[in-house]
Amino acid sequence: MSLPNTKIDRRSILTKGLTKTQHFDRERRVGDWRILDPKHSKLGAALMKGCQQFGITEGCSVLYLGASHGYTPSYVSDMVGAKGTVYCVEFAPQVARDLVFLCEDRENMIPVVADANQPDTYSDLITGVDVLFQDVSQRNQVEIFLKNLTLYVKPRGFGMLAVKARSIDVLKKPQDIFKEIRKEFESSDDFVIVDYRELQPFEKDHAFFVVKKK
Amino acid sequence: MQKLLAYIVFRRRETSFFALLWKRETNIVCYVKKQRFLPRIFRQMETFRAWFINTLSTPVEMPKLEHVTGTVEYQEGGLPKALQSLNERLPELKKQIRIASMKRAKETISESASADDVIIDMVGTISSLDKAAHGLVKRLRDGYALYDPELEHSIKDHEMFANKVLERPERSKGMGGNLAQEDIDALLDLAATVQSLYAQRERIKEYLDKRMKDIAPNTTYVAGAMIGAQLIALAKSLRRLAMMPAGTVQLLGAETALFRHLRNRNARPPKHGIIFNHPLLQKAPFKRRGKVATTLADQISIAARVDFFKGEFVGDTLRKKVEEVAK
């Protein structure tokens, strides 16, 4: 299952631009296609590392936790196309400002300024989603992921988690942290692990999990 | 005909879903449990605002929806018809949801702006100004040394040097070369810039003094305006500084040393972070610095809490405690 509106070759990832505006300084284009820089996006890094299955389809809805300035979310919004929806959750107002401007340009993106650790606070803004993407640098990032996965993802929906080992525990070895998370995920009855990658050389001490809800 | 809003309720960890019709006028929640509708309802989840509750017996909170979704006409056919009518209005509803989310996001962002953030910004500005001024003053000295090395050599203080250059002193007789008036003018221009950077820094410090006294009088009395502002900047807000344990306050700004110690136990733990610059700690003899730092951090922490919860002024008693230890 490949990603919609996306071209991938060995060197670069391109998504079909939904709008003509250039949103970011580092954003480059080839005609209508926008280049996704894997060094600035964990989704891009996972793609370059050979992840195949993401569960993102044309017109699906995505819950994106840790949207930040909206660099990766803007590419996800390209992928799901005009009929899809990307809910972008970001807590820090400093970066959420950029996100709101971005969402104004892109009609399929919805900004939510809320704490992903408290999913109940935005339950009246978000419906069930097909895909959950999480990239937050919090100590309890796994807990946040599981909370949102149970609450918002439809059955047979996908969840993607970019783990930053350094924000979980600086003293432990990243490998050990990834192993623990893997074990925790494998023991769950609600979902199965579909894919797992470590993101070197694009990101240091990061891993990427793709899970599918039963 | 009654006006209704439709909801889907999702029972956590269960596969069954319930369509829920919410009677807006009377605030009564009535729901229909019909398993055979469920797959369809689920497909239409995008149609509705999903409302999640643990069990149906849990009272459903009144959603803040006045400005969010439209209403559906409730018709004789009951649930299926209501759903159908909602489905027809899907694109419009989606737009409304987006508008409402956007509005709420903007409100949240606008509410979050506070004086703390400007103080944090200004703390950053001071260090940027220092960096910029330092870089430029080095250029100015290099350039001016061609014209008058003796003057350049005799004044060590950067700010005084820039001021002196701007007074256009007569060239001392020595190693200096003859420069054209244009060259000297260029140097004078640079000196003016440097001087204005130092002036700006002074103005920001005055601003910090004044604002810190308004926002955090106790912290300012114990720690001083500059250190207080830096602590707020490191903690990201006064609220977070107030919530921090005193031990964390003590080491704010010494993260590198702290983690070096945690990774490698041979490295000794840091005694102080940014509070190292506090005059009482600077005066203390080396052997007593750890003790003074602990007490100082304790008292700053208390002061920050008093400030955050807008208590009475207790700065003087707090500071006295530190002074006793520092004696």
Coordinates of C-alpha atoms in Angstrom, one line a residue:
Chain A
M1 CA 0.0 0.0 0.0
S2 CA 1.7 3.1 -1.1
L3 CA 0.9 6.6 -0.2
P4 CA -1.5 8.6 -2.3
N5 CA -0.4 11.7 -4.2
T6 CA 3.2 10.8 -3.5
K7 CA 6.2 9.8 -5.6
I8 CA 9.2 8.2 -3.9
D9 CA 12.5 7.3 -5.4
R10 CA 15.8 6.5 -3.9
R11 CA 16.8 10.1 -3.2
S12 CA 13.7 12.1 -2.6
I13 CA 10.0 12.2 -1.7
L14 CA 7.6 14.3 -3.6
T15 CA 4.0 15.1 -2.8
K16 CA 1.5 16.7 -5.1
G17 CA 1.1 20.3 -3.8
L18 CA -2.5 21.1 -2.7
T19 CA -1.9 24.8 -2.9
K20 CA 0.5 27.0 -4.8
T21 CA 1.7 28.9 -1.8
Q22 CA 5.2 28.3 -0.5
H23 CA 4.8 27.8 3.2
F24 CA 8.3 27.2 4.5
D25 CA 11.7 28.8 3.7
R26 CA 13.3 25.5 3.0
E27 CA 10.5 24.1 1.0
R28 CA 11.5 23.3 -2.6
R29 CA 9.3 22.4 -5.5
V30 CA 9.5 20.5 -8.8
G31 CA 6.6 21.8 -10.8
D32 CA 3.5 21.1 -8.8
W33 CA 5.3 18.6 -6.6
R34 CA 6.7 19.5 -3.2
I35 CA 9.9 17.9 -1.9
L36 CA 9.7 16.4 1.6
D37 CA 13.0 16.7 3.4
P38 CA 13.5 13.5 5.4
K39 CA 16.0 15.4 7.7
H40 CA 13.2 17.6 8.9
S41 CA 10.4 15.1 9.1
K42 CA 10.2 11.8 10.8
L43 CA 7.5 10.6 8.4
G44 CA 10.0 11.4 5.6
A45 CA 12.8 9.6 7.4
A46 CA 10.6 6.5 7.9
L47 CA 9.7 6.5 4.2
M48 CA 13.4 6.7 3.3
K49 CA 14.2 3.9 5.7
G50 CA 11.7 1.7 3.7
C51 CA 8.5 1.9 5.6
Q52 CA 5.7 0.8 3.3
Q53 CA 2.5 0.8 5.2
F54 CA 1.2 3.9 6.8
G55 CA -2.6 3.5 6.4
I56 CA -2.9 7.0 4.8
T57 CA -5.3 6.9 1.9
E58 CA -6.8 9.6 -0.2
G59 CA -9.7 11.3 1.6
C60 CA -8.9 9.8 5.0
S61 CA -8.8 11.7 8.2
V62 CA -5.5 12.0 10.2
L63 CA -5.0 13.0 13.8
Y64 CA -1.5 14.6 14.0
L65 CA -0.1 15.1 17.5
G66 CA 2.8 17.4 17.9
A67 CA 2.2 19.4 14.7
S68 CA 4.7 22.1 15.6
H69 CA 5.0 24.6 12.8
G70 CA 3.2 22.2 10.5
Y71 CA 6.0 21.1 8.2
T72 CA 5.1 17.4 8.1
P73 CA 1.4 18.0 8.5
S74 CA 1.4 20.1 5.3
Y75 CA 2.7 17.1 3.4
V76 CA 0.2 14.8 5.1
S77 CA -2.4 17.2 4.0
D78 CA -1.1 16.9 0.4
M79 CA -1.4 13.1 0.7
V80 CA -4.9 12.9 1.9
G81 CA -6.0 15.5 -0.6
A82 CA -8.8 18.0 -0.6
K83 CA -11.4 15.5 0.7
G84 CA -9.3 14.4 3.6
T85 CA -8.8 16.0 6.9
V86 CA -5.8 16.6 9.1
Y87 CA -6.4 17.5 12.7
C88 CA -3.2 19.2 13.9
V89 CA -2.8 19.2 17.7
E90 CA -0.1 21.4 19.1
F91 CA 0.3 22.7 22.6
A92 CA 2.9 25.4 22.4
P93 CA 1.3 28.7 21.4
Q94 CA 4.6 30.1 20.0
V95 CA 4.6 27.5 17.2
A96 CA 0.8 27.1 17.0
R97 CA 0.7 30.6 15.6
D98 CA 2.5 29.5 12.4
L99 CA 0.3 26.4 12.3
V100 CA -2.9 28.5 12.3
F101 CA -1.6 30.6 9.4
L102 CA -0.8 27.4 7.5
C103 CA -4.3 25.9 8.2
E104 CA -5.9 29.1 6.9
D105 CA -4.2 28.4 3.5
R106 CA -5.0 24.7 3.5
E107 CA -8.7 23.9 3.8
N108 CA -8.2 20.3 4.8
M109 CA -6.2 21.1 7.9
I110 CA -7.8 21.9 11.3
P111 CA -5.7 23.4 14.1
V112 CA -6.3 22.3 17.7
V113 CA -4.3 24.1 20.4
A114 CA -4.5 21.6 23.2
D115 CA -2.4 19.2 25.3
A116 CA -2.2 15.8 23.6
N117 CA -1.7 14.3 27.1
Q118 CA -5.3 15.2 27.8
P119 CA -7.3 13.9 24.9
D120 CA -10.6 14.6 26.5
T121 CA -10.0 18.3 26.2
Y122 CA -10.4 18.2 22.4
S123 CA -12.9 15.4 22.1
D124 CA -15.6 17.8 21.0
L125 CA -13.5 19.0 18.1
I126 CA -12.3 15.7 16.7
T127 CA -14.2 12.7 15.3
G128 CA -12.9 9.2 14.9
V129 CA -9.9 9.1 12.6
D130 CA -8.3 6.6 10.2
V131 CA -4.8 7.4 11.1
L132 CA -3.0 8.7 14.2
F133 CA 0.4 10.2 13.8
Q134 CA 2.4 11.2 16.9
D135 CA 5.6 13.1 17.1
V136 CA 5.9 14.7 20.6
S137 CA 9.0 14.9 22.7
Q138 CA 7.5 14.1 26.0
R139 CA 8.6 11.7 28.7
N140 CA 5.2 9.9 28.6
Q141 CA 5.0 9.8 24.8
V142 CA 4.0 6.2 24.7
E143 CA 1.2 6.7 27.2
I144 CA -0.1 9.7 25.2
F145 CA 0.0 7.5 22.1
L146 CA -2.0 4.7 23.6
K147 CA -4.5 7.1 25.1
N148 CA -5.2 8.8 21.8
L149 CA -5.2 5.5 19.9
T150 CA -7.9 4.0 22.1
L151 CA -10.0 7.2 22.0
Y152 CA -9.8 8.4 18.5
V153 CA -8.7 5.7 16.0
K154 CA -11.4 3.7 14.3
P155 CA -11.0 -0.1 14.3
R156 CA -8.6 -1.2 11.6
G157 CA -7.1 2.3 11.6
F158 CA -3.4 2.9 11.8
G159 CA -1.2 4.5 14.4
M160 CA 2.3 5.9 13.8
L161 CA 4.6 6.8 16.6
A162 CA 7.9 8.5 16.3
V163 CA 9.8 7.7 19.6
K164 CA 12.5 10.1 20.8
A165 CA 14.5 8.0 23.2
R166 CA 16.3 11.0 24.6
S167 CA 13.2 12.5 26.0
I168 CA 12.1 9.3 27.7
D169 CA 15.3 8.7 29.5
V170 CA 18.7 10.3 28.8
L171 CA 20.6 7.8 30.7
K172 CA 19.2 4.6 29.2
K173 CA 20.5 3.2 25.9
P174 CA 18.0 4.1 23.1
Q175 CA 18.0 0.5 22.0
D176 CA 16.8 -0.7 25.4
I177 CA 14.0 1.9 25.4
F178 CA 12.9 0.8 21.9
K179 CA 12.9 -2.8 23.1
E180 CA 10.8 -2.0 26.1
I181 CA 8.2 -0.2 24.0
R182 CA 8.2 -3.1 21.5
K183 CA 7.5 -5.5 24.3
E184 CA 4.7 -3.3 25.6
F185 CA 3.1 -3.0 22.2
E186 CA 3.4 -6.7 21.5
S187 CA 1.6 -7.6 24.7
S188 CA -1.4 -5.4 23.7
D189 CA -4.6 -7.0 22.6
D190 CA -5.9 -3.9 20.9
F191 CA -3.4 -3.6 18.1
V192 CA -0.5 -5.2 16.2
I193 CA 2.9 -3.8 15.2
V194 CA 3.0 -3.5 11.4
D195 CA 6.4 -1.9 11.0
Y196 CA 9.3 -0.7 13.0
R197 CA 12.3 1.3 11.9
E198 CA 15.1 3.1 13.5
L199 CA 15.6 6.5 11.9
Q200 CA 19.4 6.9 11.6
P201 CA 21.0 8.7 9.9
F202 CA 18.1 11.1 9.5
E203 CA 17.3 11.4 13.2
K204 CA 19.6 10.3 16.1
D205 CA 18.1 8.0 18.8
H206 CA 14.7 7.9 17.1
A207 CA 12.5 5.0 16.2
F208 CA 9.3 4.7 14.2
F209 CA 6.5 2.4 15.0
V210 CA 3.5 1.7 12.8
V211 CA 0.6 -0.2 14.5
K212 CA -2.7 -1.4 13.2
K213 CA -5.7 -1.4 15.5
K214 CA -7.7 -4.6 15.6
Chain B
M1 CA -40.7 18.9 14.3
Q2 CA -38.0 19.4 16.9
K3 CA -34.5 20.6 16.4
L4 CA -31.8 18.0 17.2
L5 CA -28.1 17.5 17.0
A6 CA -26.8 14.1 16.2
Y7 CA -24.0 12.4 18.0
I8 CA -22.2 9.1 17.9
V9 CA -21.2 7.7 21.2
F10 CA -18.4 5.3 21.3
R11 CA -18.0 2.8 24.1
R12 CA -14.4 2.5 24.9
R13 CA -12.9 -0.9 24.4
E14 CA -16.2 -2.1 22.9
T15 CA -17.1 -2.6 19.3
S16 CA -20.7 -1.4 19.6
F17 CA -21.6 2.1 18.8
F18 CA -24.7 4.1 19.7
A19 CA -26.3 6.8 17.8
L20 CA -27.2 9.5 20.1
L21 CA -29.7 12.2 19.5
W22 CA -29.4 15.2 21.6
K23 CA -32.5 17.3 22.1
R24 CA -31.1 20.7 22.2
E25 CA -33.9 22.8 23.6
T26 CA -34.5 20.7 26.7
N27 CA -31.0 19.4 27.2
I28 CA -32.2 15.9 27.3
V29 CA -30.0 13.2 25.9
C30 CA -31.9 10.4 24.2
Y31 CA -30.1 7.6 22.4
V32 CA -31.1 4.8 20.1
K33 CA -29.4 1.4 20.4
K34 CA -29.7 -0.3 17.1
Q35 CA -26.8 -2.6 16.3
R36 CA -27.7 -3.0 12.6
F37 CA -27.2 0.7 12.0
L38 CA -23.8 0.7 13.5
P39 CA -21.6 -0.1 10.5
R40 CA -23.3 2.7 8.6
I41 CA -23.0 5.1 11.4
F42 CA -19.4 4.3 11.8
R43 CA -18.8 5.0 8.2
Q44 CA -20.4 8.4 8.7
M45 CA -18.3 9.2 11.8
E46 CA -16.7 12.0 9.9
T47 CA -20.2 13.4 9.6
F48 CA -20.6 14.0 13.2
R49 CA -18.8 15.3 16.1
A50 CA -17.9 12.1 17.9
W51 CA -18.8 12.2 21.6
F52 CA -16.9 9.8 23.7
I53 CA -18.1 8.5 27.0
N54 CA -17.1 5.5 29.0
T55 CA -20.4 4.0 29.5
L56 CA -23.9 5.1 28.5
S57 CA -24.7 5.6 32.1
T58 CA -22.1 8.3 32.4
P59 CA -23.9 11.6 32.1
V60 CA -23.0 13.3 28.9
E61 CA -21.5 16.7 29.5
M62 CA -23.2 19.5 27.6
P63 CA -20.9 20.2 24.7
K64 CA -19.9 23.7 23.9
L65 CA -21.5 23.5 20.6
E66 CA -23.6 26.7 20.1
H67 CA -21.1 27.9 17.7
V68 CA -20.0 24.6 16.3
T69 CA -22.5 22.4 14.5
G70 CA -25.7 23.1 12.8
T71 CA -28.9 21.5 13.8
V72 CA -30.8 18.7 12.1
E73 CA -34.5 18.5 11.6
Y74 CA -35.9 15.5 13.4
Q75 CA -38.5 13.8 11.3
E76 CA -40.9 11.0 11.7
G77 CA -38.6 8.4 10.3
G78 CA -36.4 8.7 13.3
L79 CA -32.8 7.9 13.3
P80 CA -32.1 6.8 9.7
K81 CA -33.8 9.9 8.3
A82 CA -32.0 12.2 10.8
L83 CA -28.7 10.6 9.7
Q84 CA -29.5 11.0 6.1
S85 CA -30.3 14.6 6.5
L86 CA -27.1 15.0 8.3
N87 CA -25.2 13.2 5.6
E88 CA -26.5 15.6 3.0
R89 CA -25.3 18.5 5.0
L90 CA -21.9 16.9 5.6
P91 CA -19.8 19.3 3.5
E92 CA -21.3 22.3 5.2
L93 CA -21.0 20.8 8.7
K94 CA -17.4 20.0 8.0
K95 CA -16.8 23.6 7.1
Q96 CA -18.5 24.8 10.2
I97 CA -16.4 22.4 12.3
R98 CA -13.3 23.8 10.8
I99 CA -14.3 27.4 11.3
A100 CA -15.1 26.6 15.0
S101 CA -11.8 24.8 15.6
M102 CA -10.0 27.7 14.0
K103 CA -11.8 30.2 16.2
R104 CA -11.0 28.2 19.3
A105 CA -7.4 27.8 18.3
K106 CA -7.1 31.5 17.8
E107 CA -8.7 32.2 21.2
T108 CA -6.4 29.8 23.0
I109 CA -3.4 31.4 21.4
S110 CA -4.5 34.9 22.2
E111 CA -5.3 34.0 25.8
S112 CA -1.9 32.4 26.3
A113 CA 0.1 35.6 25.6
S114 CA 1.4 37.1 28.8
A115 CA 4.0 39.5 30.2
D116 CA 6.2 36.5 31.0
D117 CA 6.7 35.9 27.4
V118 CA 7.9 39.4 26.7
I119 CA 10.3 39.1 29.6
I120 CA 11.7 35.8 28.3
D121 CA 12.1 37.4 24.9
M122 CA 14.0 40.3 26.4
V123 CA 16.3 38.0 28.3
G124 CA 17.2 36.4 25.0
T125 CA 17.6 39.8 23.4
I126 CA 20.1 40.9 26.0
S127 CA 22.3 37.9 25.3
S128 CA 21.9 38.4 21.5
L129 CA 22.8 42.1 21.9
D130 CA 25.9 41.1 23.9
K131 CA 27.0 38.7 21.2
A132 CA 26.4 41.3 18.4
A133 CA 28.1 44.1 20.3
H134 CA 31.1 42.0 21.2
G135 CA 31.6 41.0 17.5
L136 CA 31.2 44.5 16.2
V137 CA 33.4 46.0 18.9
K138 CA 36.2 43.7 17.9
R139 CA 35.9 44.9 14.3
L140 CA 35.8 48.5 15.5
R141 CA 39.0 48.0 17.6
D142 CA 40.8 46.3 14.7
G143 CA 39.9 49.1 12.4
Y144 CA 40.6 52.0 14.8
A145 CA 43.9 50.4 15.8
L146 CA 45.2 51.2 12.3
Y147 CA 44.4 54.9 12.9
D148 CA 45.2 55.2 16.6
P149 CA 46.6 52.1 18.3
E150 CA 47.6 53.9 21.5
L151 CA 44.0 55.0 22.2
E152 CA 42.7 51.5 21.3
H153 CA 45.2 50.0 23.7
S154 CA 44.6 52.3 26.6
I155 CA 40.9 51.7 26.9
K156 CA 39.9 48.2 27.9
D157 CA 36.2 48.7 28.4
H158 CA 34.3 48.2 25.1
E159 CA 31.5 50.7 25.8
M160 CA 33.9 53.4 27.0
F161 CA 36.0 52.8 23.9
A162 CA 33.1 53.3 21.6
N163 CA 32.0 56.5 23.4
K164 CA 35.6 57.8 23.3
V165 CA 35.9 57.2 19.5
L166 CA 32.7 59.1 18.9
E167 CA 34.1 62.1 20.7
R168 CA 36.6 62.2 17.8
P169 CA 39.7 62.6 20.0
E170 CA 42.9 63.9 18.4
R171 CA 45.2 61.2 17.2
S172 CA 48.0 60.3 19.5
K173 CA 51.5 60.5 18.0
G174 CA 52.6 56.9 17.6
M175 CA 52.2 53.9 15.4
G176 CA 48.9 55.1 13.8
G177 CA 48.7 55.4 10.1
N178 CA 47.3 58.2 8.0
L179 CA 43.8 57.4 7.0
A180 CA 41.5 59.2 4.6
Q181 CA 38.5 61.1 6.1
E182 CA 36.1 58.6 4.4
D183 CA 37.8 55.7 6.2
I184 CA 37.6 57.4 9.6
D185 CA 33.9 58.3 8.9
A186 CA 33.2 54.6 8.3
L187 CA 34.8 53.7 11.6
L188 CA 32.8 56.4 13.4
D189 CA 29.6 55.1 11.8
L190 CA 30.4 51.6 13.2
A191 CA 31.2 53.1 16.6
A192 CA 27.7 54.8 16.6
T193 CA 26.1 51.4 16.0
V194 CA 28.0 49.8 18.8
Q195 CA 27.1 52.6 21.1
S196 CA 23.4 52.3 20.3
L197 CA 23.6 48.5 21.0
Y198 CA 24.9 49.2 24.5
A199 CA 22.3 51.9 25.0
Q200 CA 19.6 49.4 23.9
R201 CA 20.9 46.9 26.4
E202 CA 20.7 49.4 29.2
R203 CA 17.1 50.3 28.2
I204 CA 16.1 46.6 28.3
K205 CA 17.7 46.2 31.7
E206 CA 15.7 49.1 33.0
Y207 CA 12.6 47.6 31.5
L208 CA 13.3 44.2 33.2
D209 CA 13.9 45.9 36.5
K210 CA 10.6 47.6 36.4
R211 CA 8.5 44.8 35.0
M212 CA 10.0 42.1 37.3
K213 CA 9.1 44.3 40.3
D214 CA 5.5 44.4 39.0
I215 CA 5.2 40.7 38.1
A216 CA 7.4 39.0 40.6
P217 CA 8.3 41.4 43.5
N218 CA 9.5 38.7 45.9
T219 CA 11.6 36.8 43.4
T220 CA 13.1 40.1 42.3
Y221 CA 13.9 41.1 45.9
V222 CA 15.6 37.7 46.6
A223 CA 17.3 37.0 43.3
G224 CA 17.6 40.4 41.6
A225 CA 15.8 41.4 38.5
M226 CA 18.2 40.0 36.0
I227 CA 18.7 36.6 37.6
G228 CA 14.9 36.4 38.3
A229 CA 14.2 37.1 34.7
Q230 CA 16.7 34.5 33.5
L231 CA 15.2 31.9 35.9
I232 CA 11.7 32.6 34.4
A233 CA 13.2 32.3 30.9
L234 CA 14.9 29.0 31.7
A235 CA 11.7 27.7 33.4
K236 CA 9.6 29.0 30.4
S237 CA 7.1 30.8 32.6
L238 CA 6.6 32.1 36.2
R239 CA 4.0 29.4 36.7
R240 CA 6.5 26.6 35.8
L241 CA 9.2 28.2 38.0
A242 CA 6.7 28.3 40.9
M243 CA 5.9 24.6 40.4
M244 CA 9.5 23.5 40.3
P245 CA 11.3 21.9 43.2
A246 CA 13.9 24.1 44.7
G247 CA 16.6 21.6 43.7
T248 CA 15.7 22.2 40.1
V249 CA 15.8 26.0 40.5
Q250 CA 19.3 25.6 42.0
L251 CA 20.5 23.9 38.9
L252 CA 18.6 25.8 36.2
G253 CA 21.2 26.8 33.6
A254 CA 23.7 24.0 34.7
E255 CA 22.1 21.3 32.6
T256 CA 25.3 20.4 30.8
A257 CA 27.1 19.9 34.0
L258 CA 24.2 18.0 35.5
F259 CA 23.9 15.5 32.7
R260 CA 27.7 15.1 32.5
H261 CA 27.5 14.1 36.2
L262 CA 24.5 11.8 35.6
R263 CA 26.2 10.0 32.7
N264 CA 29.6 9.8 34.3
R265 CA 29.8 9.6 38.1
N266 CA 33.4 10.7 38.1
A267 CA 32.2 14.1 37.1
R268 CA 31.2 16.1 40.2
P269 CA 27.6 17.4 40.4
P270 CA 27.1 21.2 39.8
K271 CA 26.3 23.3 42.9
H272 CA 24.6 26.1 41.0
G273 CA 23.2 27.1 37.7
I274 CA 22.3 30.7 36.8
I275 CA 22.1 31.7 40.4
F276 CA 25.9 31.5 40.5
N277 CA 25.8 35.1 39.4
H278 CA 24.0 36.2 42.5
P279 CA 26.1 38.7 44.6
L280 CA 25.6 36.8 47.8
L281 CA 26.8 33.6 46.2
Q282 CA 29.7 35.4 44.6
K283 CA 30.9 36.8 47.9
A284 CA 30.6 33.4 49.7
P285 CA 33.9 31.5 50.3
F286 CA 34.4 28.5 48.0
K287 CA 33.7 26.0 50.8
R288 CA 30.4 27.5 51.7
R289 CA 29.0 28.0 48.2
G290 CA 27.1 24.8 48.0
K291 CA 25.2 25.6 51.2
V292 CA 24.5 29.2 50.2
A293 CA 23.3 28.0 46.7
T294 CA 20.9 25.5 48.3
T295 CA 19.4 28.1 50.7
L296 CA 19.2 30.7 47.9
A297 CA 17.4 28.3 45.6
D298 CA 15.0 27.4 48.4
Q299 CA 14.1 31.0 49.1
I300 CA 13.8 31.9 45.4
S301 CA 11.5 28.9 45.0
I302 CA 9.3 30.1 47.9
A303 CA 9.4 33.7 46.5
A304 CA 8.3 32.5 43.1
R305 CA 5.4 30.6 44.6
V306 CA 4.3 33.6 46.6
D307 CA 4.5 35.7 43.4
F308 CA 2.6 33.3 41.2
F309 CA -0.2 33.0 43.7
K310 CA -0.1 36.8 44.3
G311 CA 0.6 36.6 48.1
E312 CA 1.9 39.4 50.3
F313 CA 5.4 40.7 50.1
V314 CA 7.8 38.5 52.1
G315 CA 10.9 39.1 50.1
D316 CA 12.8 40.7 52.9
T317 CA 12.4 37.8 55.3
L318 CA 13.4 35.4 52.6
R319 CA 16.5 37.3 51.7
K320 CA 17.5 37.6 55.3
K321 CA 17.6 33.8 55.5
V322 CA 20.1 33.6 52.7
E323 CA 22.2 36.4 54.1
E324 CA 22.4 34.5 57.4
V325 CA 23.8 31.5 55.7
A326 CA 26.1 33.6 53.5
K327 CA 27.7 35.3 56.5

